[in-house]
PDB file of C-alpha atoms in Angstrom:
ATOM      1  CA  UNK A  29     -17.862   6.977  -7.802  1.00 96.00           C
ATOM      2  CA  UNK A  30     -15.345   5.300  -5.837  1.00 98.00           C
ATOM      3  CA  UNK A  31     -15.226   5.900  -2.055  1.00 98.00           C
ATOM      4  CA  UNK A  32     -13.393   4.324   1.646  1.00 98.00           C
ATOM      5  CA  UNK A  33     -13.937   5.311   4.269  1.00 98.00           C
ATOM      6  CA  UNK A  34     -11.701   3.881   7.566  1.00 98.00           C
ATOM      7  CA  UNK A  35     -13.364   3.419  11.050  1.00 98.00           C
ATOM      8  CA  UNK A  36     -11.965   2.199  14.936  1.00 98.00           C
ATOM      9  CA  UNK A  37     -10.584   2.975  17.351  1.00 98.00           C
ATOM     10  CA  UNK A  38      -8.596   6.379  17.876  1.00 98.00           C
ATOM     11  CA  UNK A  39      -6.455   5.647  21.032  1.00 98.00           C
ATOM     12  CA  UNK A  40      -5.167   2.186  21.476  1.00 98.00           C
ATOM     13  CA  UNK A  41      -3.094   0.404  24.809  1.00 98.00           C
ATOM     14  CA  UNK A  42      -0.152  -1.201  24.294  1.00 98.00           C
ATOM     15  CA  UNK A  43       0.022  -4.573  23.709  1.00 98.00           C
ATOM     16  CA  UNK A  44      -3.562  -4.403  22.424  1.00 98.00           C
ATOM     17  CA  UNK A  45      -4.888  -5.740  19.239  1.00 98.00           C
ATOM     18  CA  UNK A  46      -5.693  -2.440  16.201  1.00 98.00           C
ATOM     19  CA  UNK A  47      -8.905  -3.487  14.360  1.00 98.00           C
ATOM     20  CA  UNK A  48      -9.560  -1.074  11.661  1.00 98.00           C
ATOM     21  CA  UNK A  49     -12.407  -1.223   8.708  1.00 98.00           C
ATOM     22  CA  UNK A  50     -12.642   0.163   5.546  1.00 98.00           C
ATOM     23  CA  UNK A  51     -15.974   0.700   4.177  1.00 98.00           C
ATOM     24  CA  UNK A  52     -16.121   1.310   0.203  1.00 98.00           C
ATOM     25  CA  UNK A  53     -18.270   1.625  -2.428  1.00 97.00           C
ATOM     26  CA  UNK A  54     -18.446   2.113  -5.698  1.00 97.00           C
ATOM     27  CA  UNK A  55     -16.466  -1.132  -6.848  1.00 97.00           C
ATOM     28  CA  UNK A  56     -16.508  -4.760  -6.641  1.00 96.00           C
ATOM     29  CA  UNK A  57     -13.840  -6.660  -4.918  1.00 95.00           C
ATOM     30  CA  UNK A  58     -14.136  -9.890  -6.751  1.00 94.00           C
ATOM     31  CA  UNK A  59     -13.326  -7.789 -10.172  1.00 95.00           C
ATOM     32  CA  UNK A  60     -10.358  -8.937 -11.862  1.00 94.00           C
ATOM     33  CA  UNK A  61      -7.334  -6.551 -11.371  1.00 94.00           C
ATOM     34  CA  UNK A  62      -8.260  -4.859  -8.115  1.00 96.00           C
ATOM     35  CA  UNK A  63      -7.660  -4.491  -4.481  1.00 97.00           C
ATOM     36  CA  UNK A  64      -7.853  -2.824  -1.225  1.00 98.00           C
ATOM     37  CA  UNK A  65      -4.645  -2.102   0.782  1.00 98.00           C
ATOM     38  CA  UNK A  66      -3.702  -0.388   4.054  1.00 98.00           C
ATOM     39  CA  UNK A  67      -1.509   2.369   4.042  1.00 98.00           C
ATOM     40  CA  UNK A  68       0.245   4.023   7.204  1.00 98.00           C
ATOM     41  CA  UNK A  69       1.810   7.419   7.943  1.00 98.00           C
ATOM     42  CA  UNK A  70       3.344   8.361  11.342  1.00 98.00           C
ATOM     43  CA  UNK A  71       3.284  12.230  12.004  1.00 97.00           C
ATOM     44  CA  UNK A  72       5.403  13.804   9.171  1.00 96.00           C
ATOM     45  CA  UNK A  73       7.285  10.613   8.077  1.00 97.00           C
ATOM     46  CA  UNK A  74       7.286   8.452   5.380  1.00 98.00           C
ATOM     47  CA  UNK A  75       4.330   6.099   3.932  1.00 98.00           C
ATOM     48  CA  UNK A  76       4.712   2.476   4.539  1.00 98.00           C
ATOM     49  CA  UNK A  77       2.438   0.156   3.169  1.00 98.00           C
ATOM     50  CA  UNK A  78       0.976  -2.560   5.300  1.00 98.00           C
ATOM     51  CA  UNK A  79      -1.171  -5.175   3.364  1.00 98.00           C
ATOM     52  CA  UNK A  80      -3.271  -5.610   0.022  1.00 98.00           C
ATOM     53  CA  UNK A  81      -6.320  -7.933  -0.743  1.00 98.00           C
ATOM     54  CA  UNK A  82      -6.184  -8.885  -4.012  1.00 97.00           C
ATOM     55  CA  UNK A  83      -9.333  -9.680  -6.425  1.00 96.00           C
ATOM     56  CA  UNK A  84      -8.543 -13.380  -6.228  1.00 95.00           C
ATOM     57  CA  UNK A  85      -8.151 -13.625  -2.466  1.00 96.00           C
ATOM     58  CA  UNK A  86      -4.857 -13.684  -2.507  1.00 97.00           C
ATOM     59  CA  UNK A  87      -3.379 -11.716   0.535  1.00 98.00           C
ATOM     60  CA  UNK A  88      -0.146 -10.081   0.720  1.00 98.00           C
ATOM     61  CA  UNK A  89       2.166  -8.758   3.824  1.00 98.00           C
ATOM     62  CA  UNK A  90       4.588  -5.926   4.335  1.00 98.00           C
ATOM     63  CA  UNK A  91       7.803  -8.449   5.090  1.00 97.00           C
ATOM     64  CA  UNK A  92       8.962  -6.450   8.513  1.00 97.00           C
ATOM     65  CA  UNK A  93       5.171  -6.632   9.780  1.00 98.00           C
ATOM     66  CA  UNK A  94       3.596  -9.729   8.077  1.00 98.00           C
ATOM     67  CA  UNK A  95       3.667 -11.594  11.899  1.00 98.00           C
ATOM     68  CA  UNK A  96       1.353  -8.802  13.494  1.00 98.00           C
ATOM     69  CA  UNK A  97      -1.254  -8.464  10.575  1.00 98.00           C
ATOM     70  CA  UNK A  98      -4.297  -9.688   8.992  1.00 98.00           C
ATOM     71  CA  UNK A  99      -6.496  -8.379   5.790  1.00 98.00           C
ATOM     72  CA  UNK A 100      -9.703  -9.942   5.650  1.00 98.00           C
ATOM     73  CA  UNK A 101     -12.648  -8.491   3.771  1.00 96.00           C
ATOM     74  CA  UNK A 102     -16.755  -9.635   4.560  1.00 94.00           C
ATOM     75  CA  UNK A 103     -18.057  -8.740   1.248  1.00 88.00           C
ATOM     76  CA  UNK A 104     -21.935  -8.816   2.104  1.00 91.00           C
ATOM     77  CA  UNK A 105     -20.998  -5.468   4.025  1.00 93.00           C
ATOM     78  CA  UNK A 106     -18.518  -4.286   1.035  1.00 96.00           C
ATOM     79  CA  UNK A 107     -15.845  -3.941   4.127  1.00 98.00           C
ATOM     80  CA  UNK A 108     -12.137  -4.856   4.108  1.00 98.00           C
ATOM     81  CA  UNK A 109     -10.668  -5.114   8.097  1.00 98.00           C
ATOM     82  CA  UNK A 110      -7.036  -5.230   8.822  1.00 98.00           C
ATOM     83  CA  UNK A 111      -6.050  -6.869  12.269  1.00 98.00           C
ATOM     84  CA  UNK A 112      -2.601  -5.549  13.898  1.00 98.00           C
ATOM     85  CA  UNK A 113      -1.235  -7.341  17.104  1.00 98.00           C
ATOM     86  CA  UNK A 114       0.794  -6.575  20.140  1.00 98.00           C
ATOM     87  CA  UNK A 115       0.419  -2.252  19.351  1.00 98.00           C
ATOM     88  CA  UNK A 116       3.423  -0.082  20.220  1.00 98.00           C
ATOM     89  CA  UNK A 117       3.606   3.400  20.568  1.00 98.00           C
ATOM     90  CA  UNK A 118       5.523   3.701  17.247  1.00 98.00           C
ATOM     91  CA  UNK A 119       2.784   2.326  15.504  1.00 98.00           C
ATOM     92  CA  UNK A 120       0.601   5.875  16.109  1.00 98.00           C
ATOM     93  CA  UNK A 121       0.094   6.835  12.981  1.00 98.00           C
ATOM     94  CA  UNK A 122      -1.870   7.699  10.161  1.00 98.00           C
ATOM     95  CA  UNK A 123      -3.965   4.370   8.741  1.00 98.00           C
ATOM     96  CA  UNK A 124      -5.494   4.856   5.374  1.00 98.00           C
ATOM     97  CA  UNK A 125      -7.066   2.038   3.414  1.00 98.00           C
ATOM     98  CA  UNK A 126      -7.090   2.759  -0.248  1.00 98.00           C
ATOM     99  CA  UNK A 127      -8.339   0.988  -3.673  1.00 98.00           C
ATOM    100  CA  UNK A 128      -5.631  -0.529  -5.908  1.00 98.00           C
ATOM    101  CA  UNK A 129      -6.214  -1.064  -9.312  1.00 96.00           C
ATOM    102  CA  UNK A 130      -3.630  -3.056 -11.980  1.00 95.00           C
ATOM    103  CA  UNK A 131      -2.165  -0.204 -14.016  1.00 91.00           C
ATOM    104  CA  UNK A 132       0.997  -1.334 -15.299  1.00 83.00           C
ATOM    105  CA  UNK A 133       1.564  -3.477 -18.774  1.00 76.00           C
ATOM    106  CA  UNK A 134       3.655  -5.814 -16.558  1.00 77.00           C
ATOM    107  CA  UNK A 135       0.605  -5.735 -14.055  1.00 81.00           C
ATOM    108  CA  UNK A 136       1.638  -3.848 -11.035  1.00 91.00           C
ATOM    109  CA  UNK A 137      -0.965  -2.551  -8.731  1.00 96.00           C
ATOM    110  CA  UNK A 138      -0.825   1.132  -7.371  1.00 97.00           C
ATOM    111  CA  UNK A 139      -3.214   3.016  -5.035  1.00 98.00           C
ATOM    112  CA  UNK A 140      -5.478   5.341  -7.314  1.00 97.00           C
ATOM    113  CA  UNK A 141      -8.683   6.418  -4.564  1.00 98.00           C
ATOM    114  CA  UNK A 142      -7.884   6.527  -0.847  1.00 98.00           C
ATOM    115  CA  UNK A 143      -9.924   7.413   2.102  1.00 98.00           C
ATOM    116  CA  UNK A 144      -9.076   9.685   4.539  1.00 98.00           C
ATOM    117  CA  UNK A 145      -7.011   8.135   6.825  1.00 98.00           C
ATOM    118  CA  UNK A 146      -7.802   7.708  10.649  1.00 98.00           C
ATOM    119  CA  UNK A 147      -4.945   8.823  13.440  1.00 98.00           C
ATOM    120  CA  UNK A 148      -4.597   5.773  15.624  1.00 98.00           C
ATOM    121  CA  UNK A 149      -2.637   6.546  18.586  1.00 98.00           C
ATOM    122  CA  UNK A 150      -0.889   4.125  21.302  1.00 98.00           C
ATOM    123  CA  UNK A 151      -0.499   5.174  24.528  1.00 98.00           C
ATOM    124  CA  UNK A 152      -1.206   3.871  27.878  1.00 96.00           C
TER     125      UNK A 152
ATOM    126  CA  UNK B  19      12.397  -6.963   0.696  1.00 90.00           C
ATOM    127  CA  UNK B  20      12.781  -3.813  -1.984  1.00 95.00           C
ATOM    128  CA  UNK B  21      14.310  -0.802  -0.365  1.00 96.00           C
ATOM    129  CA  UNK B  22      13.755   2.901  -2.370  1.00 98.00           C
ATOM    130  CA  UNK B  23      15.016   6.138  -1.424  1.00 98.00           C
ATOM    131  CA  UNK B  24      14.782   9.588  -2.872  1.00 98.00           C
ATOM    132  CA  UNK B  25      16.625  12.191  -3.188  1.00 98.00           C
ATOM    133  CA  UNK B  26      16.587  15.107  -2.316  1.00 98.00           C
ATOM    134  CA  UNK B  27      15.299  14.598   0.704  1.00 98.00           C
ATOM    135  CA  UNK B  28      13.893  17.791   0.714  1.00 98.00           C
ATOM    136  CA  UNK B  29      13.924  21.214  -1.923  1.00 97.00           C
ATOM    137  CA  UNK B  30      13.449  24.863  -1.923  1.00 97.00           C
ATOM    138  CA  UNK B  31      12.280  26.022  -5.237  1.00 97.00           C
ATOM    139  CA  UNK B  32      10.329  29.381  -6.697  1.00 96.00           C
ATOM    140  CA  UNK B  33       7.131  28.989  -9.574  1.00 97.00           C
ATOM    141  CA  UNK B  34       8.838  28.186 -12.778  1.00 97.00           C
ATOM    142  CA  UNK B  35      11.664  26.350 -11.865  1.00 97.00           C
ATOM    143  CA  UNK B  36      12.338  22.722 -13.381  1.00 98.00           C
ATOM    144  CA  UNK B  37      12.736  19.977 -10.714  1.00 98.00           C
ATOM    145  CA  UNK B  38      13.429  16.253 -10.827  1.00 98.00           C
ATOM    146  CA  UNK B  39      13.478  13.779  -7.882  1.00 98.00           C
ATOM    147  CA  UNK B  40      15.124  10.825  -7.975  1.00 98.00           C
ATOM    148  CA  UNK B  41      13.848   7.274  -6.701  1.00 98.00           C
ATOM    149  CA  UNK B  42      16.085   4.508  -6.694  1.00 98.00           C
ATOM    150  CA  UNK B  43      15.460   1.063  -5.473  1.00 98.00           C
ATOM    151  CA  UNK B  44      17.246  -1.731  -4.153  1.00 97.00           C
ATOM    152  CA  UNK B  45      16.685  -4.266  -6.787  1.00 97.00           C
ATOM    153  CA  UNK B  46      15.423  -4.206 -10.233  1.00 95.00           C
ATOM    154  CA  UNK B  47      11.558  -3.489 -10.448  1.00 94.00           C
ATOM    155  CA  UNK B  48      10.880  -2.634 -13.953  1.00 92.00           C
ATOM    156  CA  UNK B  49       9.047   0.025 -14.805  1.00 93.00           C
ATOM    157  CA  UNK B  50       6.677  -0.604 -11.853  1.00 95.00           C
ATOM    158  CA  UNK B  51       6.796   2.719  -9.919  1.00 96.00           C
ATOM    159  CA  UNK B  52       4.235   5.221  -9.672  1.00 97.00           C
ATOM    160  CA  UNK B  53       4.671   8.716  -7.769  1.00 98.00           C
ATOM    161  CA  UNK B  54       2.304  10.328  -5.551  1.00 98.00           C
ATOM    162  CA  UNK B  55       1.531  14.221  -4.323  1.00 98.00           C
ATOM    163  CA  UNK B  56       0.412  14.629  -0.739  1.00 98.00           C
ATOM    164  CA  UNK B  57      -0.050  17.825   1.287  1.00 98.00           C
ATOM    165  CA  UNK B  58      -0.588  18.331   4.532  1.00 96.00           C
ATOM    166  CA  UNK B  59      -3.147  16.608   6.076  1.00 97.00           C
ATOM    167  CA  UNK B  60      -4.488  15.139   3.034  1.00 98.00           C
ATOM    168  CA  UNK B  61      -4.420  11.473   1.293  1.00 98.00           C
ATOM    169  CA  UNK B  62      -1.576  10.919  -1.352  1.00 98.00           C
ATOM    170  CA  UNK B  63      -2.641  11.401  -4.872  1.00 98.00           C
ATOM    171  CA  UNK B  64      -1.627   9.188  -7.722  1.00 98.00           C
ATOM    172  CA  UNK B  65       0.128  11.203 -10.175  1.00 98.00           C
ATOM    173  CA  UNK B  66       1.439   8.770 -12.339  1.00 97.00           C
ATOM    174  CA  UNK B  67       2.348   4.615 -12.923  1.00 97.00           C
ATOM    175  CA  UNK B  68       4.060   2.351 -14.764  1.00 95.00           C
ATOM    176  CA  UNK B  69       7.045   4.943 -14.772  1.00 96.00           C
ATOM    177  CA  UNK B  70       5.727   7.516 -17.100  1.00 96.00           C
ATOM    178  CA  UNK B  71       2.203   7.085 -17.798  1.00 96.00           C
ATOM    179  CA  UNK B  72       0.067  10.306 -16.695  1.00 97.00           C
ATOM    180  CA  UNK B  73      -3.253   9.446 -14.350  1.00 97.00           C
ATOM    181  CA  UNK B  74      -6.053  11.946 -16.020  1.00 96.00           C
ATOM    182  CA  UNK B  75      -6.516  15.019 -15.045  1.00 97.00           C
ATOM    183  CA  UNK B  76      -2.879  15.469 -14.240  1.00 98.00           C
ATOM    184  CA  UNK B  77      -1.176  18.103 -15.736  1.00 98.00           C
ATOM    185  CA  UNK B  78       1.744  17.597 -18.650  1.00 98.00           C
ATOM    186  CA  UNK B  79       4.256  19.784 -16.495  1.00 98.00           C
ATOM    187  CA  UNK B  80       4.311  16.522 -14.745  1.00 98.00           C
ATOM    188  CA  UNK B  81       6.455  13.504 -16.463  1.00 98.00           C
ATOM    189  CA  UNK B  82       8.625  10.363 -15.187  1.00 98.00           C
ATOM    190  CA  UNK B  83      11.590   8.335 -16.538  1.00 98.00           C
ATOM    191  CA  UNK B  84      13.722   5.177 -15.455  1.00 96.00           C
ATOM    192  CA  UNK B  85      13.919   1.517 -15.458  1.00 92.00           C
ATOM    193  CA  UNK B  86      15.203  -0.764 -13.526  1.00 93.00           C
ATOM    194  CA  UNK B  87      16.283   0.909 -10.662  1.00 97.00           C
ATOM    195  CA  UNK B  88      16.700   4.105 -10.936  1.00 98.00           C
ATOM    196  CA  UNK B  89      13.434   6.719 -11.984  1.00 98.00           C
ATOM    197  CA  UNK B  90      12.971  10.136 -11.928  1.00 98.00           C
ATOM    198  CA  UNK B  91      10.014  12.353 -11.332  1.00 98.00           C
ATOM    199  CA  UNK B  92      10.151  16.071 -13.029  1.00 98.00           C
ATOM    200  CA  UNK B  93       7.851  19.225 -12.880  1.00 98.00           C
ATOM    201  CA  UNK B  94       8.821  21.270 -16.031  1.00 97.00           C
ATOM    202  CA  UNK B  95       7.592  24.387 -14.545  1.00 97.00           C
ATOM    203  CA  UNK B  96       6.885  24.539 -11.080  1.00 97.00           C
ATOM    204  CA  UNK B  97       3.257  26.107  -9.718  1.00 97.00           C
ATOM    205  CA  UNK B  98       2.249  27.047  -6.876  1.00 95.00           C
ATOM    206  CA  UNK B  99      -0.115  23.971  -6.317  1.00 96.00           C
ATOM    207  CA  UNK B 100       2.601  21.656  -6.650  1.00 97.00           C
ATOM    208  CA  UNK B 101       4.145  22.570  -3.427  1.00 94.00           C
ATOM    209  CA  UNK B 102       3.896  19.043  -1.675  1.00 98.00           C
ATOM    210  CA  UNK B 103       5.141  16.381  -0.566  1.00 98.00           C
ATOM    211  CA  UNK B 104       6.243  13.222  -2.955  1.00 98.00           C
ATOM    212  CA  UNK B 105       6.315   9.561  -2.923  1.00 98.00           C
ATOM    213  CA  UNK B 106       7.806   7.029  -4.843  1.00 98.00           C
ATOM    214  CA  UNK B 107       5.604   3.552  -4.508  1.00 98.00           C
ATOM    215  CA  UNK B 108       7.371   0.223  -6.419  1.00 97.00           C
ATOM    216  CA  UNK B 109       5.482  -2.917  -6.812  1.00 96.00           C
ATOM    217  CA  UNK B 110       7.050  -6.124  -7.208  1.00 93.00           C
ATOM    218  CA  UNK B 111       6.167 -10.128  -6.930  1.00 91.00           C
ATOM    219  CA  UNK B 112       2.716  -8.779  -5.621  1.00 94.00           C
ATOM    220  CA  UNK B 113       4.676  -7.052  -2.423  1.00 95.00           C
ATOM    221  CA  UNK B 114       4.771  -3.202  -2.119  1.00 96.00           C
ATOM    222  CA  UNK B 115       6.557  -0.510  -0.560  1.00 98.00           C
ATOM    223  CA  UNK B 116       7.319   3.647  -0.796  1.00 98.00           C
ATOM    224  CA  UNK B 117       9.973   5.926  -0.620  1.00 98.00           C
ATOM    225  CA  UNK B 118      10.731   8.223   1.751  1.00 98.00           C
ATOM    226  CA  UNK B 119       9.009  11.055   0.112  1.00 98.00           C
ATOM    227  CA  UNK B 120      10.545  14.562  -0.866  1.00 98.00           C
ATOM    228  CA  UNK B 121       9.265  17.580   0.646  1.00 98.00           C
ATOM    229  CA  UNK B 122       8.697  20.366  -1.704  1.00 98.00           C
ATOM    230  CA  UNK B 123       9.026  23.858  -0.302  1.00 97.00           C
ATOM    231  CA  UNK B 124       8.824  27.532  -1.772  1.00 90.00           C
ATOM    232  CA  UNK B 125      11.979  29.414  -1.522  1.00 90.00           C
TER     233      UNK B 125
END
């Protein structure tokens, strides 16, 4: 059984740095054709997808945000933590980490178990 | 980086009515798009990937179609469970990104 699970903070200054984990069980990281990725939602607007960890190491950035963020995982603790700099009060939102998987034939990765999100919100 | 939108934006609809949503994105992606269901206060759920393939345990009233750029999402008959919101999700050169999402509402 698959589960995440995201932890931190809840109210955040601006100009401070958003450290959020995601706890999950139930899979291996290292298995060939997964990942973990962050996920956020702003009250009642769109997704927009933040970062993914990828089996192999390999790390990849939302373009418009890639400057403020970093995926790391520490596998001993079966925890993936995503760094965001220099918060914003448009960044309150939603986060939710979520397990990606390799679906497609021409091997693209979609989100298939989630956690439950956590409401960061930035305010001084 | 690969823009999407849907349309509509947003639809009133009763239980039994066909509806399709449209995704289309900015450059060519394939058939990598997958649609997810989210309601309120809840985590999206995967509905389907690679265009038109069905995640388990998802009903058949549920189907997608497109390449390319353009895709479509359709409920053949609509219940009243699949009042929700919807998200298109494309995945390209290892980068990702969503729609807008289409808000489904009973009329």
């Amino acid at each position: 059984q698959i589960t995440l699970k995201e932890s931190g903070p809840t109210l955040v200054v601006p100009t401070q740095t958003l450290t959020l984990t995601c706890t999950f069980s139930g899979f291996a990281l290292n298995t060939n054709g997964l990942g973990v990725g962050w996920i956020r939602q702003p009250p009642g607007k769109a997704l927009e997808w933040l970062a993914l960890l990828y089996w192999d190491d390999d790390r990849r950035y939302s373009p418009s945000l890639k400057e403020r963020l970093t995926i790391t995982k520490d596998s001993s603790k079966n925890q993936v933590v995503l760094t965001m700099t220099n918060m914003d009060p448009v960044d309150t939102a939603t986060y939710f980490c979520a397990h990606s998987r390799r679906l497609c034939n021409t091997g693209c990765y979609s989100f298939d178990y989630w956690g439950q999100g956590i409401l960061v919100t930035v305010s001084s | 980086a690969i823009q999407l939108t849907q349309s509509p934006s947003s639809l009133s609809a009763s239980v039994g009515d066909r509806i399709t949503i449209t995704c289309r994105a900015s450059q060519g992606i394939r058939s990598a798009l997958a649609w997810y269901q989210q309601k309120p206060g809840k985590p999206p759920k995967l509905l389907m990937y690679d265009t038109s393939s069905l995640v388990s345990g998802v009903p058949s009233r549920f189907s997608g179609s497109g390449s390319g750029t353009e895709f479509t999402l359709t409920i053949s008959s609509l219940q009243p469970e699949d009042f929700a919101s919807y998200h298109c999700q494309q995945f390209k050169e290892y980068l990702l990104g969503f729609g807008p999402g289409t808000k489904v509402e009973i009329k």
